[in-house]
PDB file of C-alpha atoms and ligand atoms in Angstrom:
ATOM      1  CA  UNK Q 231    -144.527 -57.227 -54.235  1.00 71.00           C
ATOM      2  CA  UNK Q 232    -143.385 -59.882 -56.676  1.00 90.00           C
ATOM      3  CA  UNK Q 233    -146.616 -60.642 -57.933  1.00 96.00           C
ATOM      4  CA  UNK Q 234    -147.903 -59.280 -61.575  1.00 97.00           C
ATOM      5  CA  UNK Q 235    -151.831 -58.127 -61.490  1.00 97.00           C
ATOM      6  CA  UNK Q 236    -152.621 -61.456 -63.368  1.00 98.00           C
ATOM      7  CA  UNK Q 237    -150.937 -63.306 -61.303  1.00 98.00           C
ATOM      8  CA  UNK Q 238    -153.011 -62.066 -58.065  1.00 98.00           C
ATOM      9  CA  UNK Q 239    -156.473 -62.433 -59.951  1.00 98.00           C
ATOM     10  CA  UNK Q 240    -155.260 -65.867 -60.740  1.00 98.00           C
ATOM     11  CA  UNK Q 241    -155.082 -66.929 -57.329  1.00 98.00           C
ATOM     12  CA  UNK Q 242    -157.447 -65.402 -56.362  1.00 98.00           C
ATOM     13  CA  UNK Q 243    -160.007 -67.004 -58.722  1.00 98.00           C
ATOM     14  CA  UNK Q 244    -158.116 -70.767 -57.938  1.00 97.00           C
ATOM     15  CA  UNK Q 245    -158.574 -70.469 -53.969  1.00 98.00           C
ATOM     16  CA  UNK Q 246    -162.521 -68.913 -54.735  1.00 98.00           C
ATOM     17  CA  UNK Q 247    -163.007 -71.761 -56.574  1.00 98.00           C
ATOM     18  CA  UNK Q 248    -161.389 -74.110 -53.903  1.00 98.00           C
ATOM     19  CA  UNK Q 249    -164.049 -72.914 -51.011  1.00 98.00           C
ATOM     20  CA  UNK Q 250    -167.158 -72.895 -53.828  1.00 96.00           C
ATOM     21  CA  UNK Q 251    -166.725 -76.545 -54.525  1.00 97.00           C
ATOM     22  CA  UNK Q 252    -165.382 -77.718 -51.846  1.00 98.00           C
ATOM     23  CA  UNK Q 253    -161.933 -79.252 -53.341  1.00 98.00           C
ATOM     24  CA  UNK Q 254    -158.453 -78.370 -50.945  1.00 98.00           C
ATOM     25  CA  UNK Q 255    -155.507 -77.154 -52.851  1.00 98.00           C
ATOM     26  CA  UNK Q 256    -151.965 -76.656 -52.690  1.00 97.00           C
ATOM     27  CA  UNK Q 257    -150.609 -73.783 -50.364  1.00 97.00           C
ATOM     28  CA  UNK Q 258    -150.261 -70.685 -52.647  1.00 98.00           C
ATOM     29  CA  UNK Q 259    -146.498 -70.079 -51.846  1.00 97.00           C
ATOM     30  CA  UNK Q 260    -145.916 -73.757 -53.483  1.00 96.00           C
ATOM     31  CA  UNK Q 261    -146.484 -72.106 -56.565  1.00 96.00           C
ATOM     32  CA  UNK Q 262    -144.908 -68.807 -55.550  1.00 97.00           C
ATOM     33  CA  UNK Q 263    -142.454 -69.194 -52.797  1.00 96.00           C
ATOM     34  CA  UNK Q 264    -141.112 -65.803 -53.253  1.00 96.00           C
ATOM     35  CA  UNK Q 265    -144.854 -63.733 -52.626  1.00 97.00           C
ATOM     36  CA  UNK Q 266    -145.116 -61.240 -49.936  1.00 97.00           C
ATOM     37  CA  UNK Q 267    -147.597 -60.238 -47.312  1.00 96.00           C
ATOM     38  CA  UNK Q 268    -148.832 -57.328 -49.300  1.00 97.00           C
ATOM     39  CA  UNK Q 269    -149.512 -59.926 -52.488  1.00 98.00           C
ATOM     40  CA  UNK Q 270    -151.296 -61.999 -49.796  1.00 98.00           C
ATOM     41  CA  UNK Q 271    -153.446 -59.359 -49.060  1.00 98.00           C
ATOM     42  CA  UNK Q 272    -154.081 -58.011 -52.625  1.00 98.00           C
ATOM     43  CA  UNK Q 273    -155.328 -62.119 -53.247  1.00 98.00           C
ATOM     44  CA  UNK Q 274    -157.289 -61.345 -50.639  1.00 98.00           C
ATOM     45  CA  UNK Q 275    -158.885 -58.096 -51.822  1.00 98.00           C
ATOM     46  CA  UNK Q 276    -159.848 -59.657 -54.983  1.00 98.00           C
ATOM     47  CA  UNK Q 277    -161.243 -62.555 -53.520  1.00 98.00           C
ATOM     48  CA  UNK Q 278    -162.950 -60.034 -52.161  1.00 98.00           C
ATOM     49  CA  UNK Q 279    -163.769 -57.850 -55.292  1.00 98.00           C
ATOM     50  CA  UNK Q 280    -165.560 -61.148 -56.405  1.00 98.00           C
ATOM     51  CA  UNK Q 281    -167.785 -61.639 -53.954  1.00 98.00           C
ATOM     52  CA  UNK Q 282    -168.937 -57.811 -54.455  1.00 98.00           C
ATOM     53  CA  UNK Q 283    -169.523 -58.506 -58.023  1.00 98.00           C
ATOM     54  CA  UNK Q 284    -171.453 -60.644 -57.904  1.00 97.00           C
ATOM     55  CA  UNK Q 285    -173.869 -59.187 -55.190  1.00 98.00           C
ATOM     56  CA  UNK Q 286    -172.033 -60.088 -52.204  1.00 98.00           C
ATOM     57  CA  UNK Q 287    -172.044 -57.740 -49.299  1.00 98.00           C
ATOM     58  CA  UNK Q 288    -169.251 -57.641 -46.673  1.00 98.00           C
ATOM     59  CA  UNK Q 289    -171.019 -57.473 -42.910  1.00 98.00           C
ATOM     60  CA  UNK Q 290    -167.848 -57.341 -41.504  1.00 98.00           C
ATOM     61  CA  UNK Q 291    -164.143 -57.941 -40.657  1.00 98.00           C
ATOM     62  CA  UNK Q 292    -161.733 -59.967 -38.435  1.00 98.00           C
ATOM     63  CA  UNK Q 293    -158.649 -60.883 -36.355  1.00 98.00           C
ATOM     64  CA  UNK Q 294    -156.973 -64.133 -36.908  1.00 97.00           C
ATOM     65  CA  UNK Q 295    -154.175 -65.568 -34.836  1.00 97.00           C
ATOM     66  CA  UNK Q 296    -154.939 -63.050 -31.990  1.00 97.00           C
ATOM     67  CA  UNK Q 297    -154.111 -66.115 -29.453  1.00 93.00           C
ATOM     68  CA  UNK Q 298    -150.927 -67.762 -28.325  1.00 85.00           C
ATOM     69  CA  UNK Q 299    -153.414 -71.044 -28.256  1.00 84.00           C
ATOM     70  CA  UNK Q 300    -154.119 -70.292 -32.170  1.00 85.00           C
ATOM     71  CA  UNK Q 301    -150.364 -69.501 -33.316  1.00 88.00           C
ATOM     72  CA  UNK Q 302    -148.883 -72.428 -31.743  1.00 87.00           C
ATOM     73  CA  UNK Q 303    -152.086 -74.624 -33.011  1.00 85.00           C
ATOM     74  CA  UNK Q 304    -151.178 -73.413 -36.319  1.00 86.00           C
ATOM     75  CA  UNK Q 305    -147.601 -72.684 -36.246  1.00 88.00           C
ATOM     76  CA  UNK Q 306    -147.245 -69.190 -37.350  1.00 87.00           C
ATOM     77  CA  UNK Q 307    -146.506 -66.397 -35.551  1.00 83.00           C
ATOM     78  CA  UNK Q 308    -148.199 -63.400 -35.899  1.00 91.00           C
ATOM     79  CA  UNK Q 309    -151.813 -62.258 -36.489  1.00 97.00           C
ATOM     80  CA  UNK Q 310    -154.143 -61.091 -39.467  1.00 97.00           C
ATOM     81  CA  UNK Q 311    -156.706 -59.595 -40.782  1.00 98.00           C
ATOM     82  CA  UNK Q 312    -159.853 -60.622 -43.300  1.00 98.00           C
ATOM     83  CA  UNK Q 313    -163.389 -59.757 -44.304  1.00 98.00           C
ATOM     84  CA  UNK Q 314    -166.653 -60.885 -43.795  1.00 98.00           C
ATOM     85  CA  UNK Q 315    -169.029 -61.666 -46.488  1.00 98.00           C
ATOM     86  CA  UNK Q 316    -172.863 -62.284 -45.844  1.00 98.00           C
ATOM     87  CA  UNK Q 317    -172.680 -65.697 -47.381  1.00 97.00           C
ATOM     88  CA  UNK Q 318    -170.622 -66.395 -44.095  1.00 98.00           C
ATOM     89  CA  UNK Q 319    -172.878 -65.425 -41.430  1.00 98.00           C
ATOM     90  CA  UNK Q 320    -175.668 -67.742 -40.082  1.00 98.00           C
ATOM     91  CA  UNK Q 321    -178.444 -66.668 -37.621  1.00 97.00           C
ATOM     92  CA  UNK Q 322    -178.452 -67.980 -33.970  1.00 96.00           C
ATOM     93  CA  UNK Q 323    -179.910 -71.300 -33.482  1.00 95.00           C
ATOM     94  CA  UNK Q 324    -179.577 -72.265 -37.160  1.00 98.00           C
ATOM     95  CA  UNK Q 325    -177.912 -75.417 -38.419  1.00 98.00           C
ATOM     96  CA  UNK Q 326    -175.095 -75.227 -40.433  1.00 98.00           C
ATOM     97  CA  UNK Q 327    -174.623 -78.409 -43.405  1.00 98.00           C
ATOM     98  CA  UNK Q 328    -171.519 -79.617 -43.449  1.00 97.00           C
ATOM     99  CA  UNK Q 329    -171.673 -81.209 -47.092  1.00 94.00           C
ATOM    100  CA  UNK Q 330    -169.993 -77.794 -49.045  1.00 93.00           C
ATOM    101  CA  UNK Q 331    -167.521 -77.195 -46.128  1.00 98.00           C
ATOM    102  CA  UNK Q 332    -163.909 -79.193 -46.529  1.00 98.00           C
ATOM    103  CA  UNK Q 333    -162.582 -79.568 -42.673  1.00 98.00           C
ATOM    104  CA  UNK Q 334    -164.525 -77.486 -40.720  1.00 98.00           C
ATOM    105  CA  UNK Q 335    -163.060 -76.136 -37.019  1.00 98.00           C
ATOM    106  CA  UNK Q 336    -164.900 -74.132 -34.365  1.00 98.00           C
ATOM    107  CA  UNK Q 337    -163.801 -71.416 -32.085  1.00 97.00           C
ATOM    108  CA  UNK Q 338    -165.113 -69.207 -29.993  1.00 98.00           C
ATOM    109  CA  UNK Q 339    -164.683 -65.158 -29.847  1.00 98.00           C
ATOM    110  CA  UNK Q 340    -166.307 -61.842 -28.836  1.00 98.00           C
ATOM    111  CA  UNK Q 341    -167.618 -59.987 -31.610  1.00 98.00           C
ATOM    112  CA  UNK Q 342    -167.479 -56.487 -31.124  1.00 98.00           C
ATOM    113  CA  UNK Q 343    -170.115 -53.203 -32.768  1.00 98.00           C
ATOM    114  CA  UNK Q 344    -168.218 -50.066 -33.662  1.00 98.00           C
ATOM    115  CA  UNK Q 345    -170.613 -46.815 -32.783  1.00 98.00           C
ATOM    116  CA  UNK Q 346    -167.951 -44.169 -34.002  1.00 98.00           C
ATOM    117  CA  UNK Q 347    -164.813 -44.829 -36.605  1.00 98.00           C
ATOM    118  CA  UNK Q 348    -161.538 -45.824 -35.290  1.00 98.00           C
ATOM    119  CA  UNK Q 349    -158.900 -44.539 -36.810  1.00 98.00           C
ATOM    120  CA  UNK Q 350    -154.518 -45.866 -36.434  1.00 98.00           C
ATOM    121  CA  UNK Q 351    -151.402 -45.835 -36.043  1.00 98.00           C
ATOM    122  CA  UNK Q 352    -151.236 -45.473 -32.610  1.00 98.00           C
ATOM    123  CA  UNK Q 353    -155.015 -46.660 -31.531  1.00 98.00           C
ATOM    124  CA  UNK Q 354    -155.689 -47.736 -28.013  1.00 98.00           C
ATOM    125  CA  UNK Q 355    -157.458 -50.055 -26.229  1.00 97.00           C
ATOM    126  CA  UNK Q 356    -159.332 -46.625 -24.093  1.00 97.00           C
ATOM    127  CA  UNK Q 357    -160.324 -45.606 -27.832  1.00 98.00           C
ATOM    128  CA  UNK Q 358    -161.921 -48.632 -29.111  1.00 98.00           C
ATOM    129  CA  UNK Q 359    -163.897 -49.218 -25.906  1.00 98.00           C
ATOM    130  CA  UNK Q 360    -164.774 -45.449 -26.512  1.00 97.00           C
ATOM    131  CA  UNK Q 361    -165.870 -46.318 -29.872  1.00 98.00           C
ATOM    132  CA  UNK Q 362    -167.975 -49.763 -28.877  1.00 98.00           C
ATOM    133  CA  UNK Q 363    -171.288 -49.937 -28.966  1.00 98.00           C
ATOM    134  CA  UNK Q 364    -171.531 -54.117 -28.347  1.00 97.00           C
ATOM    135  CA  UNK Q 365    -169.701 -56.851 -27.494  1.00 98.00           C
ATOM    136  CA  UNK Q 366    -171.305 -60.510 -28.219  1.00 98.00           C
ATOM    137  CA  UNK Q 367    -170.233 -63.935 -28.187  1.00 98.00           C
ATOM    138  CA  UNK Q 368    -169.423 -65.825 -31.281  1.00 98.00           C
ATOM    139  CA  UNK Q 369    -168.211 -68.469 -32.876  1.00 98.00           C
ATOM    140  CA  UNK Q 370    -166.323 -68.468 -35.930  1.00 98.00           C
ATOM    141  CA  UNK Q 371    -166.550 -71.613 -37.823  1.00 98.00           C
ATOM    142  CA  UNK Q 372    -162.906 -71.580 -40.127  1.00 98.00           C
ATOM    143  CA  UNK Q 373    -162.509 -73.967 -42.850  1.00 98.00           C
ATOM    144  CA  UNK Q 374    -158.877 -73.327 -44.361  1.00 98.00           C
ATOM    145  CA  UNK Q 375    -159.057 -74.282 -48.430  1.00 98.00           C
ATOM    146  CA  UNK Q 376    -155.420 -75.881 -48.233  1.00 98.00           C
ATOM    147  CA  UNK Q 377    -154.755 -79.560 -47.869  1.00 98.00           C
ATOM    148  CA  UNK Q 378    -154.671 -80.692 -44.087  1.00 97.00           C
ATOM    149  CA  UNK Q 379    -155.354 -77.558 -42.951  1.00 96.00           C
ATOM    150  CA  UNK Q 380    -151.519 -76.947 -43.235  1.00 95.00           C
ATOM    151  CA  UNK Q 381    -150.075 -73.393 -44.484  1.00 95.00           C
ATOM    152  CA  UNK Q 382    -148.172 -70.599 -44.007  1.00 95.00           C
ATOM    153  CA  UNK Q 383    -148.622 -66.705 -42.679  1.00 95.00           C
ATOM    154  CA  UNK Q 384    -148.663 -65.153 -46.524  1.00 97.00           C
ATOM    155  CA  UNK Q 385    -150.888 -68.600 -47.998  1.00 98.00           C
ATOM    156  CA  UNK Q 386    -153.618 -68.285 -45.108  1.00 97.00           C
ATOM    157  CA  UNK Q 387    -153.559 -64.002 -45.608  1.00 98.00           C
ATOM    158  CA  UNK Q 388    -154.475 -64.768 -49.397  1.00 98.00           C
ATOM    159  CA  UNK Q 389    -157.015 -67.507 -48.254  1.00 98.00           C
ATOM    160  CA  UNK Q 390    -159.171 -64.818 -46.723  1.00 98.00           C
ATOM    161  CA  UNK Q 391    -157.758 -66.370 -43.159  1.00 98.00           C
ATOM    162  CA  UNK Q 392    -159.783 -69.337 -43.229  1.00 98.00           C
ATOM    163  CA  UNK Q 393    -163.061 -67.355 -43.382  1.00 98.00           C
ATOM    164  CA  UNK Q 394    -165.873 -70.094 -43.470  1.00 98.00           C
ATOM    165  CA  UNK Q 395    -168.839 -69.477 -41.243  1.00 98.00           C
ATOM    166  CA  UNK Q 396    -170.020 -67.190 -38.173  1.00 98.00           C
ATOM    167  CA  UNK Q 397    -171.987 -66.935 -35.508  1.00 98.00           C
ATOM    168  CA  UNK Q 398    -173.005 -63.937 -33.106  1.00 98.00           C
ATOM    169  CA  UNK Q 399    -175.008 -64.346 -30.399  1.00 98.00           C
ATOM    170  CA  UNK Q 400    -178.150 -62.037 -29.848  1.00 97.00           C
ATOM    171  CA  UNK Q 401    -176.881 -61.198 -26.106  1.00 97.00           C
ATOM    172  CA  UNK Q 402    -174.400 -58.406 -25.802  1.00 97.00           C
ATOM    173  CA  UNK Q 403    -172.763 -56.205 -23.169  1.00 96.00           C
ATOM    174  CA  UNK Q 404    -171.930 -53.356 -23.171  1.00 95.00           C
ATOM    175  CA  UNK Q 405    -167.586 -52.350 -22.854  1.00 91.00           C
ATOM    176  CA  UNK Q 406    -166.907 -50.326 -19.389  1.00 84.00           C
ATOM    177  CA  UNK Q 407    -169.361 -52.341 -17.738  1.00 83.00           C
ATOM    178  CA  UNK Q 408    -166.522 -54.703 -16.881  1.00 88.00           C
ATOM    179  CA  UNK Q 409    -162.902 -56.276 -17.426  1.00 94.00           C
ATOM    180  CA  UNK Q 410    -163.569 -58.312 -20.821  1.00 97.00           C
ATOM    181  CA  UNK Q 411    -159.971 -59.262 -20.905  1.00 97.00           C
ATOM    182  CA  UNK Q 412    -161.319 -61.730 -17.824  1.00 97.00           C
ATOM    183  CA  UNK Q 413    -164.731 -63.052 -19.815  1.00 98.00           C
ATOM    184  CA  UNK Q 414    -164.215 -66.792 -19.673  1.00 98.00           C
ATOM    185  CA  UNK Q 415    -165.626 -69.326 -21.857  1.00 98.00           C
ATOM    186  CA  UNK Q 416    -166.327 -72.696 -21.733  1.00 98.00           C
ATOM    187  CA  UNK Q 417    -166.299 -74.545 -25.320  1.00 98.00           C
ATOM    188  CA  UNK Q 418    -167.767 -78.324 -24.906  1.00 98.00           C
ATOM    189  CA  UNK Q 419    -168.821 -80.690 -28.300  1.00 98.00           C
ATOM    190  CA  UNK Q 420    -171.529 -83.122 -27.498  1.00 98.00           C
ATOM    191  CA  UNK Q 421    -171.803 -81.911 -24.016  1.00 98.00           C
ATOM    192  CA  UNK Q 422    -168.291 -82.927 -23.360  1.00 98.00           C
ATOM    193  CA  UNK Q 423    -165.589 -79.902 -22.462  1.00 98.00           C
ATOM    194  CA  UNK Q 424    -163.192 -79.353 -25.551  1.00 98.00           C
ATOM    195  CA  UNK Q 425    -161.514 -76.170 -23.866  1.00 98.00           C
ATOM    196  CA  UNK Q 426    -161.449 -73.752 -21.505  1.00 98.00           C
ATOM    197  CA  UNK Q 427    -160.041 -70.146 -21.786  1.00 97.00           C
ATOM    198  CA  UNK Q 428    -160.416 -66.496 -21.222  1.00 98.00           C
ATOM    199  CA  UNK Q 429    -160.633 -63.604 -23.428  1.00 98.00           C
ATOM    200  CA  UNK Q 430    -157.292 -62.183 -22.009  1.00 97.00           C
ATOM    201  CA  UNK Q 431    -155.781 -65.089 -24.541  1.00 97.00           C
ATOM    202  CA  UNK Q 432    -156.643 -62.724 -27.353  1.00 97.00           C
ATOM    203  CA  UNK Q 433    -153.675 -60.359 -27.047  1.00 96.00           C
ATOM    204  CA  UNK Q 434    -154.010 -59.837 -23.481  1.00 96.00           C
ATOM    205  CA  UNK Q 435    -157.215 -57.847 -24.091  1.00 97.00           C
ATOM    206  CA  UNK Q 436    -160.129 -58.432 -27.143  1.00 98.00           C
ATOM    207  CA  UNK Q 437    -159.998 -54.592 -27.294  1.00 98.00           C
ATOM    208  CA  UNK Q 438    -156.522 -54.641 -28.504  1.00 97.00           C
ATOM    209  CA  UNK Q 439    -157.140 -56.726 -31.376  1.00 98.00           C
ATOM    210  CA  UNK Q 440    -159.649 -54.687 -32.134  1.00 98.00           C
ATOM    211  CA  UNK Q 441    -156.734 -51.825 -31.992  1.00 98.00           C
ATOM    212  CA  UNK Q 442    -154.878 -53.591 -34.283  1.00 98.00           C
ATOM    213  CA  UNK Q 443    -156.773 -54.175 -36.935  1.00 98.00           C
ATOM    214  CA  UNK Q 444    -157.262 -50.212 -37.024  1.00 98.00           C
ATOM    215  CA  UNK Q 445    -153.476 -49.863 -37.097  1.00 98.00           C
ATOM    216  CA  UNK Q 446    -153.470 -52.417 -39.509  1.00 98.00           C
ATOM    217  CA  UNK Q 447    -155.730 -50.575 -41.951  1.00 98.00           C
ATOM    218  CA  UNK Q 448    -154.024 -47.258 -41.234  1.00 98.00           C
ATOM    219  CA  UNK Q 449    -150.838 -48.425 -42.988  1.00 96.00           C
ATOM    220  CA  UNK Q 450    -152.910 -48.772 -46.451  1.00 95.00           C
ATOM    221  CA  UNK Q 451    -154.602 -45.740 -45.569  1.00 97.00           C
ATOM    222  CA  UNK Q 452    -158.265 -47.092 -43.986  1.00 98.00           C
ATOM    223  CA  UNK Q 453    -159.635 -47.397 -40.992  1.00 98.00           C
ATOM    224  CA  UNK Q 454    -162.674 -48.790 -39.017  1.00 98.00           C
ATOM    225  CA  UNK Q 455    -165.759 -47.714 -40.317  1.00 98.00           C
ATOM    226  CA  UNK Q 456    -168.624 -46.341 -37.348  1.00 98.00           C
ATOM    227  CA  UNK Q 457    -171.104 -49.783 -37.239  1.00 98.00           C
ATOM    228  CA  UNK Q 458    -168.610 -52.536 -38.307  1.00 98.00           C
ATOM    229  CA  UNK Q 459    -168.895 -55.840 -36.854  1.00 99.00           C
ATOM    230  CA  UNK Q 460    -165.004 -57.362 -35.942  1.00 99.00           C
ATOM    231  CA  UNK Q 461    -164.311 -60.773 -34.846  1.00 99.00           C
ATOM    232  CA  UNK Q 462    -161.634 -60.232 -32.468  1.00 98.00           C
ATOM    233  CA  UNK Q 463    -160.189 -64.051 -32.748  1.00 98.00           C
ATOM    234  CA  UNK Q 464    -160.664 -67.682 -31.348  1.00 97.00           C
ATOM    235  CA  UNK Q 465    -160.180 -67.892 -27.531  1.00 97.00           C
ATOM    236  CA  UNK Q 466    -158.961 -71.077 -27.188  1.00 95.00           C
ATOM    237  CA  UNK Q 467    -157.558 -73.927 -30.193  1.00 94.00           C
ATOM    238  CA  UNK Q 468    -159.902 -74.232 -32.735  1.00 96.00           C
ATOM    239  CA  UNK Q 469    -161.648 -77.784 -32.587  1.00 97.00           C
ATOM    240  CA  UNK Q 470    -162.899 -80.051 -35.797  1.00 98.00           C
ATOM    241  CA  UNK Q 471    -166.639 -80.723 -36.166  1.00 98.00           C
ATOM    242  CA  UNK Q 472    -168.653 -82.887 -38.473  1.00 98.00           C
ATOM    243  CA  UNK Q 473    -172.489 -83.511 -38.926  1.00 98.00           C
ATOM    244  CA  UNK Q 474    -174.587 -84.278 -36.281  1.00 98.00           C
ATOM    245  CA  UNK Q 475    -172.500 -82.522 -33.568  1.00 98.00           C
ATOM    246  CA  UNK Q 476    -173.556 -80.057 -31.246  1.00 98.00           C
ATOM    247  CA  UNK Q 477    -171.287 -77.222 -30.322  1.00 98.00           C
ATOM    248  CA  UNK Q 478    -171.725 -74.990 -27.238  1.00 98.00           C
ATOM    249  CA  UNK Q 479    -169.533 -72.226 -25.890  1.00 98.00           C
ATOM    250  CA  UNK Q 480    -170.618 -71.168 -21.791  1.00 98.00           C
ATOM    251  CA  UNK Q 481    -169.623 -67.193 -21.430  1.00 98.00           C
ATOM    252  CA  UNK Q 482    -169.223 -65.944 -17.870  1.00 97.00           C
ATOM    253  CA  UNK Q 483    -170.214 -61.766 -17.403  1.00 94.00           C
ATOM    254  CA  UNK Q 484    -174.100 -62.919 -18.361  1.00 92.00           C
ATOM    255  CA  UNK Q 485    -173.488 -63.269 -22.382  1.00 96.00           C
ATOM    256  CA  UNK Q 486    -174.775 -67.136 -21.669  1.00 96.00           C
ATOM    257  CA  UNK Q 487    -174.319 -69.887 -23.914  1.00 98.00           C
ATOM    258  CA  UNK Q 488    -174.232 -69.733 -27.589  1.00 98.00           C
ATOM    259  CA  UNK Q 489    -175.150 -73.075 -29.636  1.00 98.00           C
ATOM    260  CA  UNK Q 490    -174.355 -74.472 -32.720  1.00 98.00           C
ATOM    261  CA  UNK Q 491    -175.748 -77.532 -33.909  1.00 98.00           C
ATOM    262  CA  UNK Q 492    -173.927 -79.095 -37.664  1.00 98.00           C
ATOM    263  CA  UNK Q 493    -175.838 -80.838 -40.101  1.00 98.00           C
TER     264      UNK Q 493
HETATM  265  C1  OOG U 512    -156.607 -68.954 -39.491  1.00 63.24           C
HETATM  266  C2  OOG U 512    -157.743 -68.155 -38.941  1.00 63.24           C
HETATM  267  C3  OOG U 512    -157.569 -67.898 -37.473  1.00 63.24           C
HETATM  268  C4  OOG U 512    -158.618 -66.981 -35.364  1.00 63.24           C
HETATM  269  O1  OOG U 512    -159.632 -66.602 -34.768  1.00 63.24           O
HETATM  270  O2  OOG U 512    -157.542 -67.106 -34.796  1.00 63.24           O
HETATM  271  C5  OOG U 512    -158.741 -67.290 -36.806  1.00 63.24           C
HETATM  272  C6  OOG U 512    -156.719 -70.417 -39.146  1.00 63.24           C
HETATM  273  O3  OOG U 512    -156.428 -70.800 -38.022  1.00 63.24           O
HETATM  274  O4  OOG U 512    -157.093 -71.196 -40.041  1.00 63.24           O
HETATM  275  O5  OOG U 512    -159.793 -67.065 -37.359  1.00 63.24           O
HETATM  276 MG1   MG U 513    -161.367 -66.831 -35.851  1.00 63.24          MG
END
């Protein structure tokens, strides 16, 4: 943990100020090549300390670079974790402006609703279908704050993993109803098919990543909160949008077709 405390708030204030006005920086480890994961994640907890302050609340968390499709679209090679603010979510069937946003990409997930905590190491996919209240579709919308959307593990851990804009859908099943490792979706832009994938791409099962992230907060001594909403990670490649666009994602297993239109 290389990092002094100053340092951290620094850089944490510069990439907060990156998303706020829009502007793309320089990757974080071009200033600090020798920064660690857990310096990453402290940027990332202050980030998040300064939403909180002033009045932000967090709604939820996520899994990032859950999918093969995802690591190899962004070359790196192993997944993460962030939060959720409220500024990031927007309602079903509402337009989201493009004009504060720097490159904006779409992807589509399953969300899932915790009913009980979840607690790691050692968590299983049986316990966090045990512990599942929902699953819903969703679409994350990520919009990394480094130039070109280029970066590194540690420099897109500090940049709160891209965390732009979200989605969930109002329809929802229910886990143990079926196999959501086979869910499919369908992701088309203008009415013209972008991908195609299925939810096994997200570590071979959504729940897992869900599993993770609970193992993942074990190791700092957290865990999964009863009522959290998670982002389990993009499906398929994330694909760039712009105003005017229309972005629909088809789910089989009857969670339907979630829209998002970009203004
Ligand atoms: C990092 C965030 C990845 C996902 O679902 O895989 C992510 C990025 O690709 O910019 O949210
Ligand atoms: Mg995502």
């Amino acid at each position: 943990m290389p990092l002094t405390h100053e340092q951290i708030e620094a850089l944490a204030e510069h990439l907060e100020e990156a998303q706020l006005t829009a502007t793309p920086v320089t990757k974080v480890t071009d200033t600090y090549p020798a920064m660690d994961h857990d310096d990453a994640y402290a940027v990332q907890d202050a980030i998040r300390r300064r939403k909180v302050d002033r009045g932000a609340r967090i709604v939820g968390l996520k899994m990032g670079l859950t999918s093969f499709a995802k690591m190899a679209q962004m070359g790196v090679e192993s997944p993460i974790r962030g939060f959720l603010p409220d500024e990031a979510q927007v309602a079903e069937g509402e337009p989201i402006p493009t004009t504060w946003l720097i490159h904006p990409k779409i992807e589509p997930e399953l969300a899932f609703v915790t009913s009980a905590p979840l607690h790691g190491p050692g968590c299983t996919i049986e316990q966090v279908l045990q512990a599942t209240a929902r699953v819903h579709p969703a679409m994350e919308i990520i919009d990394s704050r480094y130039e070109n959307f280029r970066f590194d593990l540690t420099s897109v851990i500090a940049d709160n993993t891209s965390t732009c804009r979200f989605v969930v859908g109002e329809a929802w099943i229910a886990p143990g109803t079926l196999d959501l490792a086979a869910v499919e979706v369908e992701l088309s832009v203008d009415g013209v098919l972008a991908h195609r994938g299925t939810a096994a791409a997200v570590l071979g099962d959504p729940a897992a990543s869900v599993a993770m992230l609970a193992d993942m907060l074990a190791a700092r001594g957290e865990h999964i909160p009863a009522g959290t909403l998670i982002l389990t990670g993009g499906i398929t490649a994330a694909v760039p949008v712009a105003a005017g666009q229309v972005v629909a994602a088809r789910y089989s297993a009857g969670l339907g077709e979630l829209t998002v239109a970009f203004s």
